[in-house]
Short mmCIF file of C-alpha atoms and ligand atoms in Angstrom, two decimals:
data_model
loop_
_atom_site.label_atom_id
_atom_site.label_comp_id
_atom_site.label_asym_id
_atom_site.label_seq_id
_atom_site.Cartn_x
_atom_site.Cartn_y
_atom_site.Cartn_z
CA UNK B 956 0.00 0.00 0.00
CA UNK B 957 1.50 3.67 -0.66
CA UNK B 958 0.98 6.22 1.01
CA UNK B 959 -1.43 7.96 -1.15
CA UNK B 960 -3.51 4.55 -0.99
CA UNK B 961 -2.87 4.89 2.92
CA UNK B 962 -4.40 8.72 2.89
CA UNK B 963 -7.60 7.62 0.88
CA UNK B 964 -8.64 4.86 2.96
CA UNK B 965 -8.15 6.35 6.58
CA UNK B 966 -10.14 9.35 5.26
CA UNK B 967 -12.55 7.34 3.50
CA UNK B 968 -16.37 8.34 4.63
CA UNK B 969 -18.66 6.00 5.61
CA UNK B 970 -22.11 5.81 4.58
CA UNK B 971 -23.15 6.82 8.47
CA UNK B 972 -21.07 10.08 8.43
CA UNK B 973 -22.34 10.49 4.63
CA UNK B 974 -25.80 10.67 6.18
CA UNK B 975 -25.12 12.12 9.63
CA UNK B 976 -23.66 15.31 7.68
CA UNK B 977 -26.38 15.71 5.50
CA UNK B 978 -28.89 16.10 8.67
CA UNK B 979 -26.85 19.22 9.77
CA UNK B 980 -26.30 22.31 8.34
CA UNK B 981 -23.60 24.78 7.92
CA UNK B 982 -19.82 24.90 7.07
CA UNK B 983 -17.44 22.93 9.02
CA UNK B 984 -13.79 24.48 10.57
CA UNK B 985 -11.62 21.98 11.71
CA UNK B 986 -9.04 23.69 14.61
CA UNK B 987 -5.66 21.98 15.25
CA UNK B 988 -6.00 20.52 11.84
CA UNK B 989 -2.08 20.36 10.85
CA UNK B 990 -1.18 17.00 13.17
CA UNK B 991 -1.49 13.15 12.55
CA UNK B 992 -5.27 13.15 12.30
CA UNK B 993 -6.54 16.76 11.14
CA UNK B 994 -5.36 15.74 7.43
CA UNK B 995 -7.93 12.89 7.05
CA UNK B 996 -10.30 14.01 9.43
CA UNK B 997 -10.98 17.18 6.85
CA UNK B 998 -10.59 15.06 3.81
CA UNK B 999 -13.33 13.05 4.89
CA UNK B 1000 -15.31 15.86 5.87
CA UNK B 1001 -14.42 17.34 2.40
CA UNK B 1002 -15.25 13.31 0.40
CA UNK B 1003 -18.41 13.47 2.46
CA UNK B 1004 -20.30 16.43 1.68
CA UNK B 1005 -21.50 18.22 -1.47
CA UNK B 1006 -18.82 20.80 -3.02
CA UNK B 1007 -21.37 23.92 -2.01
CA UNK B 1008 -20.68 23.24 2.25
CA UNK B 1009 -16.95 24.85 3.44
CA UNK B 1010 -14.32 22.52 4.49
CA UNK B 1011 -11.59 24.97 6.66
CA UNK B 1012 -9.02 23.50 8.50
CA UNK B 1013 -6.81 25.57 11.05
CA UNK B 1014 -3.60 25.08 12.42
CA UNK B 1015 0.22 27.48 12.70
CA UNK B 1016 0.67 24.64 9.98
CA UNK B 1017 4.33 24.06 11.54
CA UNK B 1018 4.27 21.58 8.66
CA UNK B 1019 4.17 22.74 5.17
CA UNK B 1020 3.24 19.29 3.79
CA UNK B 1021 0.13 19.03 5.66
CA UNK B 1022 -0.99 22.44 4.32
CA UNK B 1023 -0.38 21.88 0.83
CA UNK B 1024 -2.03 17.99 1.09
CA UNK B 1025 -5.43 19.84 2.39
CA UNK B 1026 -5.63 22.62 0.02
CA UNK B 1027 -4.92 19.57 -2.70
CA UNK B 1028 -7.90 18.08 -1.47
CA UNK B 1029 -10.29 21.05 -2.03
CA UNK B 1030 -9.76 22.32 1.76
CA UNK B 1031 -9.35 26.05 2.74
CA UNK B 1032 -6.19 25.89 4.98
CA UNK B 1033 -5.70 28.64 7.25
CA UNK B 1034 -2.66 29.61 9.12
CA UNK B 1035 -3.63 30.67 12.75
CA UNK B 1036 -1.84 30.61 16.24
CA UNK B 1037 -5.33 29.10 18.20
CA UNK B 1038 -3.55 31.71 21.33
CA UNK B 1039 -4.00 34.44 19.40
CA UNK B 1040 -7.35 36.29 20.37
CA UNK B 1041 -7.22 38.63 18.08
CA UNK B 1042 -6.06 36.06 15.16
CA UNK B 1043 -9.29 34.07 16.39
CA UNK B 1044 -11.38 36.81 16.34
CA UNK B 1045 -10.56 37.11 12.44
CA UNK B 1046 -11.24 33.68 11.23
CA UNK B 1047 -14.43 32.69 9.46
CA UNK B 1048 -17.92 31.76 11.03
CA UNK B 1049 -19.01 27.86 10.84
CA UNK B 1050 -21.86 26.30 12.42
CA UNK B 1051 -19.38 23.47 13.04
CA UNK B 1052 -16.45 23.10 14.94
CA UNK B 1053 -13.79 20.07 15.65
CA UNK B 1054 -11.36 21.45 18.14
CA UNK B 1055 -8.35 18.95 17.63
CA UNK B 1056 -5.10 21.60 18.85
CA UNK B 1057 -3.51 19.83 22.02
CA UNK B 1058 -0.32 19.10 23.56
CA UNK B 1059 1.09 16.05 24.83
CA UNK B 1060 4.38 15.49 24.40
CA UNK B 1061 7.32 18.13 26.12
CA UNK B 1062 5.01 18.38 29.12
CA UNK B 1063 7.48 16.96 32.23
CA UNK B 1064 10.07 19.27 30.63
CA UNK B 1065 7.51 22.76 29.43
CA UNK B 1066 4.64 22.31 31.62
CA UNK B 1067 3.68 25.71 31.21
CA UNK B 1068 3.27 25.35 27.43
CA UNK B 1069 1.28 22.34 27.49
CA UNK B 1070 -1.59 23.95 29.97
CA UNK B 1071 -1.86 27.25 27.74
CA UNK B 1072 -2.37 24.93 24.92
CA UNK B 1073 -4.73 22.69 26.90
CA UNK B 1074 -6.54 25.28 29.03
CA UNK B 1075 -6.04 28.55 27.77
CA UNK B 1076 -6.45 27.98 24.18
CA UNK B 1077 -9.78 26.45 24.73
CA UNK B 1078 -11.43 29.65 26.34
CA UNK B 1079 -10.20 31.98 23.43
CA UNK B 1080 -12.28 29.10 21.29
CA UNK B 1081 -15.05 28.62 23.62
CA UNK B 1082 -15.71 32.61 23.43
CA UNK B 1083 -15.06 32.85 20.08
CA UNK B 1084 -17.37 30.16 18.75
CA UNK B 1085 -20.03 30.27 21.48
CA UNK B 1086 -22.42 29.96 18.65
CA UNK B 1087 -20.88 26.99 16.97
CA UNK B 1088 -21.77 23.40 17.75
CA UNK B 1089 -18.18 22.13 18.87
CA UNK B 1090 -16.75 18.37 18.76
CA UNK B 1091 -13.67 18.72 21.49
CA UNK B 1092 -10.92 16.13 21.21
CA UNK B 1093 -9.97 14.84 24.57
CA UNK B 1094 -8.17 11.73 26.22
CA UNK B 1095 -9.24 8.47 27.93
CA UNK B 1096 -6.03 10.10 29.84
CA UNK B 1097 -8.63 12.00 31.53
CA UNK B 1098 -9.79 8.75 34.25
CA UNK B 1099 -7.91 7.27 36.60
CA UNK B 1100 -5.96 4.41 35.82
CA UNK B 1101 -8.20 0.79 35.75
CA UNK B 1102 -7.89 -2.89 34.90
CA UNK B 1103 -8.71 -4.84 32.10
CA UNK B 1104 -11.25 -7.13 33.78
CA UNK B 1105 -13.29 -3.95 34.49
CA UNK B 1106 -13.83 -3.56 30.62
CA UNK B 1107 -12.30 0.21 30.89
CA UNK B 1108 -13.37 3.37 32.66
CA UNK B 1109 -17.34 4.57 31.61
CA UNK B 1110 -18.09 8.21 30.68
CA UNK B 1111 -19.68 8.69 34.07
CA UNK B 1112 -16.43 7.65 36.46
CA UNK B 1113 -14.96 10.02 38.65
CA UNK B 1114 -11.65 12.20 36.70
CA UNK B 1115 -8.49 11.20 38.55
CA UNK B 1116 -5.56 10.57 36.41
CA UNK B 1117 -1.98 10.38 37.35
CA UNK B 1118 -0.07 13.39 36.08
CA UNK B 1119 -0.02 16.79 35.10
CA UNK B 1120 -0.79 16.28 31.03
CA UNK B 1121 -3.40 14.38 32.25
CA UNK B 1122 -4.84 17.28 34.39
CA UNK B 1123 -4.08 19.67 31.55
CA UNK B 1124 -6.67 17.70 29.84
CA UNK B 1125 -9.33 17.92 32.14
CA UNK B 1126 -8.87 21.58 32.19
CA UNK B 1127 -9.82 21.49 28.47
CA UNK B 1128 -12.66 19.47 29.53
CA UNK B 1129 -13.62 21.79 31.78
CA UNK B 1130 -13.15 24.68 29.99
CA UNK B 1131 -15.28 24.14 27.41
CA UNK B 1132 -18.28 22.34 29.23
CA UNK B 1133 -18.26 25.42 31.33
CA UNK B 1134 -19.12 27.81 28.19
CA UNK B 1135 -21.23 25.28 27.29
CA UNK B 1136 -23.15 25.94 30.71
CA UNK B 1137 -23.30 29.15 30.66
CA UNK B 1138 -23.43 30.28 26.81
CA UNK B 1139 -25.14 27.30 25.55
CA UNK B 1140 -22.84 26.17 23.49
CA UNK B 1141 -23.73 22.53 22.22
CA UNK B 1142 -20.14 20.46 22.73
CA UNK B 1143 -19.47 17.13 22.74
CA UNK B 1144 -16.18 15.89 24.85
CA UNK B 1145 -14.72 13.20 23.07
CA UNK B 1146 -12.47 10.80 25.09
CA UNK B 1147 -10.33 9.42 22.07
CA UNK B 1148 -8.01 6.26 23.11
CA UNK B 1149 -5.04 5.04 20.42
CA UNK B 1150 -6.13 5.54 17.01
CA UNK B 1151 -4.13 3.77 14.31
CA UNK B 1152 -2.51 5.04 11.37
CA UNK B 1153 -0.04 2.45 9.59
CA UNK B 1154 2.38 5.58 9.89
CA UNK B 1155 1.99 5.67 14.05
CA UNK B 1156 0.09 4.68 16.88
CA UNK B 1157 0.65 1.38 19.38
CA UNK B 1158 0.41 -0.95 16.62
CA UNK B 1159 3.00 0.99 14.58
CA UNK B 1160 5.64 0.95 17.66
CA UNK B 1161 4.73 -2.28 18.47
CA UNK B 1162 5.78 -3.89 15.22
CA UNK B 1163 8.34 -2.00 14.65
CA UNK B 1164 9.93 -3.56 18.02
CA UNK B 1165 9.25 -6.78 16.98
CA UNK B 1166 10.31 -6.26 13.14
CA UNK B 1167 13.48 -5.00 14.62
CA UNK B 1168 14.59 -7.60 17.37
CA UNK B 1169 14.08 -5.13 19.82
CA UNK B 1170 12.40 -5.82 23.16
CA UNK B 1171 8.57 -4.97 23.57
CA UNK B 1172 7.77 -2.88 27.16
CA UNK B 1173 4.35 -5.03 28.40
CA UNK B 1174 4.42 -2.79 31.24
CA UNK B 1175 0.93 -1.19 30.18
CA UNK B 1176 -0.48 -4.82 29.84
CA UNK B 1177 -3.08 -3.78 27.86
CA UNK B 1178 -4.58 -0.76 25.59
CA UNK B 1179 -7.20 -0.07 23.45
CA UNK B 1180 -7.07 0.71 19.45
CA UNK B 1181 -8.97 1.80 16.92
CA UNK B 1182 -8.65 2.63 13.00
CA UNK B 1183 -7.80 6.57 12.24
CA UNK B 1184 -10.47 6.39 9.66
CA UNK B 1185 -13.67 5.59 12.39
CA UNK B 1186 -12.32 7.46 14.83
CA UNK B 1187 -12.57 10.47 12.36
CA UNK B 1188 -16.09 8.84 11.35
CA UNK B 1189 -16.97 8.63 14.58
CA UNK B 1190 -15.94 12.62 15.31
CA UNK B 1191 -17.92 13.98 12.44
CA UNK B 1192 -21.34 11.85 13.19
CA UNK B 1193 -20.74 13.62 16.80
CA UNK B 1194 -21.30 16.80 15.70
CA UNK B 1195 -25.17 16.00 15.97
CA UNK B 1196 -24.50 15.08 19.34
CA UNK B 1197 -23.41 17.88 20.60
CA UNK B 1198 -25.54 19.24 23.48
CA UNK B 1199 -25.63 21.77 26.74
CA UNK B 1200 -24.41 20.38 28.91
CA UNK B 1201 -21.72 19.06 27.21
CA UNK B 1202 -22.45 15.16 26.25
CA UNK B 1203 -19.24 13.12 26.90
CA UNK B 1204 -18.28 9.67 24.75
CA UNK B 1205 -15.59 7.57 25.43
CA UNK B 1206 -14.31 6.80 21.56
CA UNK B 1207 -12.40 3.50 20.64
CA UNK B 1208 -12.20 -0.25 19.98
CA UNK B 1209 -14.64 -2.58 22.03
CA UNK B 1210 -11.55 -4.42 23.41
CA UNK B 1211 -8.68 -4.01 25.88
CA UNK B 1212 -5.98 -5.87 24.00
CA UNK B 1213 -3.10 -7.48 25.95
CA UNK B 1214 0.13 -6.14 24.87
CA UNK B 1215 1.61 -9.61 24.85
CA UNK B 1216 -0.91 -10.83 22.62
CA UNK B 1217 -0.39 -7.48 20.18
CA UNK B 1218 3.36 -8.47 19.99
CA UNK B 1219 2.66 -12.06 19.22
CA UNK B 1220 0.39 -11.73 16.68
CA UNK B 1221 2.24 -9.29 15.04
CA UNK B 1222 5.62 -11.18 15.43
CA UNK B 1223 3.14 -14.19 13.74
CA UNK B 1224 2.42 -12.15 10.79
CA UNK B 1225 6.17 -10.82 10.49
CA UNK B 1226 7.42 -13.88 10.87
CA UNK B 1227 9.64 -12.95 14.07
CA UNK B 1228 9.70 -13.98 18.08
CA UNK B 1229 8.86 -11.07 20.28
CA UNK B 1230 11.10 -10.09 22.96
CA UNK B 1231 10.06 -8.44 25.49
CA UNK B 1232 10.60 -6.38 28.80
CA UNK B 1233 8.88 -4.96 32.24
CA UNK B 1234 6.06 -6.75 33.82
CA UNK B 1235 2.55 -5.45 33.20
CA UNK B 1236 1.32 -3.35 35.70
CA UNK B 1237 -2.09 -4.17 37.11
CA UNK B 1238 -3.56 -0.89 35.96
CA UNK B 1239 -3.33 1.15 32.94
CA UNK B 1240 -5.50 3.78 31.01
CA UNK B 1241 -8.47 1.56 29.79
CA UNK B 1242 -11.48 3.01 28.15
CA UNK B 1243 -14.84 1.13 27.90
CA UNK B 1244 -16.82 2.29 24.58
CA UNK B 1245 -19.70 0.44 24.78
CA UNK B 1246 -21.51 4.20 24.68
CA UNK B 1247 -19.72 4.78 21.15
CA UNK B 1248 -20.98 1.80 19.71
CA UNK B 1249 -24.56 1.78 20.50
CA UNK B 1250 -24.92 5.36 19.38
CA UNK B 1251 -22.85 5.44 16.26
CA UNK B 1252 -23.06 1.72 15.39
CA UNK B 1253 -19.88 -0.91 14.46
CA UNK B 1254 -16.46 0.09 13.33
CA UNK B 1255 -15.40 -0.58 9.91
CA UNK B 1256 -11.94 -2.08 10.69
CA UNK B 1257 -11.63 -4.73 12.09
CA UNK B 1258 -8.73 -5.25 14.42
CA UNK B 1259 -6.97 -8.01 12.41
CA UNK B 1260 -7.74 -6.06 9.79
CA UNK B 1261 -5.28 -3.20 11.84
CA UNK B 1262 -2.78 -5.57 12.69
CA UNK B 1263 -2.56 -7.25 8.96
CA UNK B 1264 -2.54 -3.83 7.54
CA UNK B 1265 0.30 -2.61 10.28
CA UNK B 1266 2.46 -5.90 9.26
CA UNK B 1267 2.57 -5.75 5.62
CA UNK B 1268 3.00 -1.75 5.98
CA UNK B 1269 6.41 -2.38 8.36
CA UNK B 1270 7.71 -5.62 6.10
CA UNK B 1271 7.41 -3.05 2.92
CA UNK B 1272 9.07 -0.44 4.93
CA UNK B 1273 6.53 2.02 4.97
CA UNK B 1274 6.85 5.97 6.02
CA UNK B 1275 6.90 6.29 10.07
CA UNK B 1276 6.35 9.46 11.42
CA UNK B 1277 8.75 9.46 13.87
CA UNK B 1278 6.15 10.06 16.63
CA UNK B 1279 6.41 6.91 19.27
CA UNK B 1280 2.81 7.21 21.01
CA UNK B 1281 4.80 6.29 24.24
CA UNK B 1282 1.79 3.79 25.67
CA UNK B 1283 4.08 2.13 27.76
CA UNK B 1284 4.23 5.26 30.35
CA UNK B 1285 1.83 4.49 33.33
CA UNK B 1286 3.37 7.43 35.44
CA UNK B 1287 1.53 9.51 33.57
CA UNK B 1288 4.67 11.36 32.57
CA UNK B 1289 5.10 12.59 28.96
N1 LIG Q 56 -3.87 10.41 17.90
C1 LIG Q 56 -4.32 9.77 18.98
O1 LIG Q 56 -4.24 8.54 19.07
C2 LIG Q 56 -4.98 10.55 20.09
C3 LIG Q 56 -5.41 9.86 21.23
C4 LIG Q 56 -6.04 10.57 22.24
C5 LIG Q 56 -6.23 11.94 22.12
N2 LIG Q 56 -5.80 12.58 21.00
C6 LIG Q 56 -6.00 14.02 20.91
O2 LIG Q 56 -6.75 14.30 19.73
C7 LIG Q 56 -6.29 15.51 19.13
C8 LIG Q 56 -5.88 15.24 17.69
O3 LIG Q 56 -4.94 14.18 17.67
P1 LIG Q 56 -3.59 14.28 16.81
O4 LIG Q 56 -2.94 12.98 16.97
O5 LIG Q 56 -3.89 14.80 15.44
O6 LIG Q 56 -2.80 15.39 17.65
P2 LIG Q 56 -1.50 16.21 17.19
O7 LIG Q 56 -0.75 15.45 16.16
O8 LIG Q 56 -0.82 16.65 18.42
O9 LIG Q 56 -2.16 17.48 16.44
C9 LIG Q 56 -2.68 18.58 17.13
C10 LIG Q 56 -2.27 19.78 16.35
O10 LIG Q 56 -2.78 20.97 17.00
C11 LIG Q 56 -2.08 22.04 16.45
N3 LIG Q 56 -1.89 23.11 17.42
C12 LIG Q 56 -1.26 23.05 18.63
N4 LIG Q 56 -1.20 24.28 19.16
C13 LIG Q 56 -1.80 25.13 18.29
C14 LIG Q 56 -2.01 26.52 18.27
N5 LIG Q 56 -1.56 27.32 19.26
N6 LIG Q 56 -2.67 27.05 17.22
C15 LIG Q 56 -3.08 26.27 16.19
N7 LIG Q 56 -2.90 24.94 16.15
C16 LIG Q 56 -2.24 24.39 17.19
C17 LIG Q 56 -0.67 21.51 16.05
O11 LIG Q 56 -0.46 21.71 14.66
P3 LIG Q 56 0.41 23.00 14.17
O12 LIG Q 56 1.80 22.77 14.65
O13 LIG Q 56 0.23 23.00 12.70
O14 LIG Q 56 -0.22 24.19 14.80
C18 LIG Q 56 -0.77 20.01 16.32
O15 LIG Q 56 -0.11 19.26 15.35
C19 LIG Q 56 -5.15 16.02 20.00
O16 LIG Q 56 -5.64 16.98 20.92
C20 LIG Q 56 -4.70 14.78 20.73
O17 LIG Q 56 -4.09 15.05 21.97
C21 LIG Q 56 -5.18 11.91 19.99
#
């Protein structure tokens, strides 16, 4: 598979978003569009919805590439530092917001850049687009730490996480559900866990590891996964779920995969013996997305589907991004 191949498919609509789209009006402006999953989320958008409905995706665009790939792909890109009031106060009305800027990585060592990206950024937002319905891209890194044989933390558990990132997160949440208190804004929090990219994600590192001979951390013991492409799906159809208060969904795959298992299968498929290292830890950040499922219906990727795709992509030496996802952490540090 090239890359180009790769692109199409992850932003690929579905005949659910297809429809889900067409029951709302209004453009849509995608904000934070210029990282790993901006890209395809506005292609989709763009693939799903007739040429006449605006497709605008923000970002500083600290990559070039991903700026020229969405204005190939009939998307207006914008250039726009999301801390910059007055900058926000210029950009173009849309009845529809996803809100995907965040910062992860670079927190132990910048903390103080990491919560005005998580928690200040999202008032200048909230205010600006008080009108908007908004889709806000959160974390499952928002709960406290659980074990598999729970089946994951539910939308309705208490928030507390190890770590500061992880409280920079719930600011965000917090943020934003408060303007959706008080300004009726319709918002939707959505708890994303792992998506997968053949370019990045847990399945990515993982096989690389094993492709490699190098050892496999199981400290995590287990995650949860699911395809770029219906998490994007997924993230679109929410815009109709938006509500005030703020509804909250917990977005990924209906299992909590073993990280021994992930490695084995994948060492299967490559036709290599895992190594591996560290003991798995009881607990981990586990999401349960039962939710997700009943209201937006079944995934379209399987996960042997992901795992196939992520084995033949590593063997061929596809692109990586560089960009280890760093699931093994369980200090909460980043
Ligand atoms: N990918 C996952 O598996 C996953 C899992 C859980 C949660 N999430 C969350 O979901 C969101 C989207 O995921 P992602 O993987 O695409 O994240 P990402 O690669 O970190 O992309 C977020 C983008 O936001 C933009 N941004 C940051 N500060 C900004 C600012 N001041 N003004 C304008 N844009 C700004 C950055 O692009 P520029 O440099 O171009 O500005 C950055 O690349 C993120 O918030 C992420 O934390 C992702």
């Amino acid at each position: 598979m090239t890359n180009n191949e790769l692109e199409e498919w992850l932003s690929r609509p579905t005949e659910s978003v297809v429809n889900s789209l067409q029951r709302i009006d209004g453009d849509i402006l995608i904000l934070g569009a210029g990282g790993k999953m901006g890209p395809t989320l506005a292609r989709m958008a763009r693939r799903a919805t007739s040429a006449d409905r605006r497709i605008m995706a923000v970002s500083r665009f600290s990559s070039t590439t991903a700026r020229k790939n969405l204005e190939q792909h009939g998307i207006d890109a914008i250039p726009c530092d999301l801390l910059n009031r007055h900058a926000v106060q210029q950009l173009p009305d849309a009845l529809n917001i996803i809100f995907m800027a965040g910062q992860k990585f670079g927190t132990t060592d910048a903390p103080e850049q990491t919560w005005m990206i998580n928690s200040v950024l999202p008032t200048v937002v909230a205010e600006r687009f008080s009108q908007s319905r908004i889709v806000v891209f959160s974390t499952g890194c928002v709960y406290p730490l659980t074990s598999a044989a729970t089946g994951g933390s539910v939308e309705t558990d208490s928030l507390t996480p190890p770590g500061e990132y992880a409280y920079s997160c719930i600011a965000r949440e917090r943020v934003f559900s408060h303007y959706s208190r008080t300004a009726g804004t319709p918002i939707l929090l959505f708890r994303l866990n792992y998506a997968i990219d053949l370019r990045y994600g847990v399945l990515h590192d993982i096989a690389q590891k094993v492709w490699r001979g190098q050892p496999v951390d199981v400290s995590a013991g287990h995650v949860n996964v699911i395809w770029q492409g219906d998490a994007n799906a997924r993230a679109l159809q929410c815009l109709e779920l938006t509500s005030s208060p703020p509804a909250t969904l917990n977005v990924t795959g209906r299992e909590c995969i073993s990280v021994r298992w992930l490695a084995e299968r994948l060492g299967n498929l490559l036709g290599k013996s895992p190594v591996f290292m560290g003991s798995s830890t009881a607990c981990t950040w586990l999401s349960n997305a039962s939710k997700s499922f009943e209201l937006l219906g079944d995934v379209s990727v399987s996960l042997d589907a992901m795992l196939e795709a992520t084995a033949a992509w590593i063997q061929s030496s596809g692109v990586s991004l560089g960009k280890p996802t760093h699931f093994e952490a369980t200090n909460g540090k980043f």
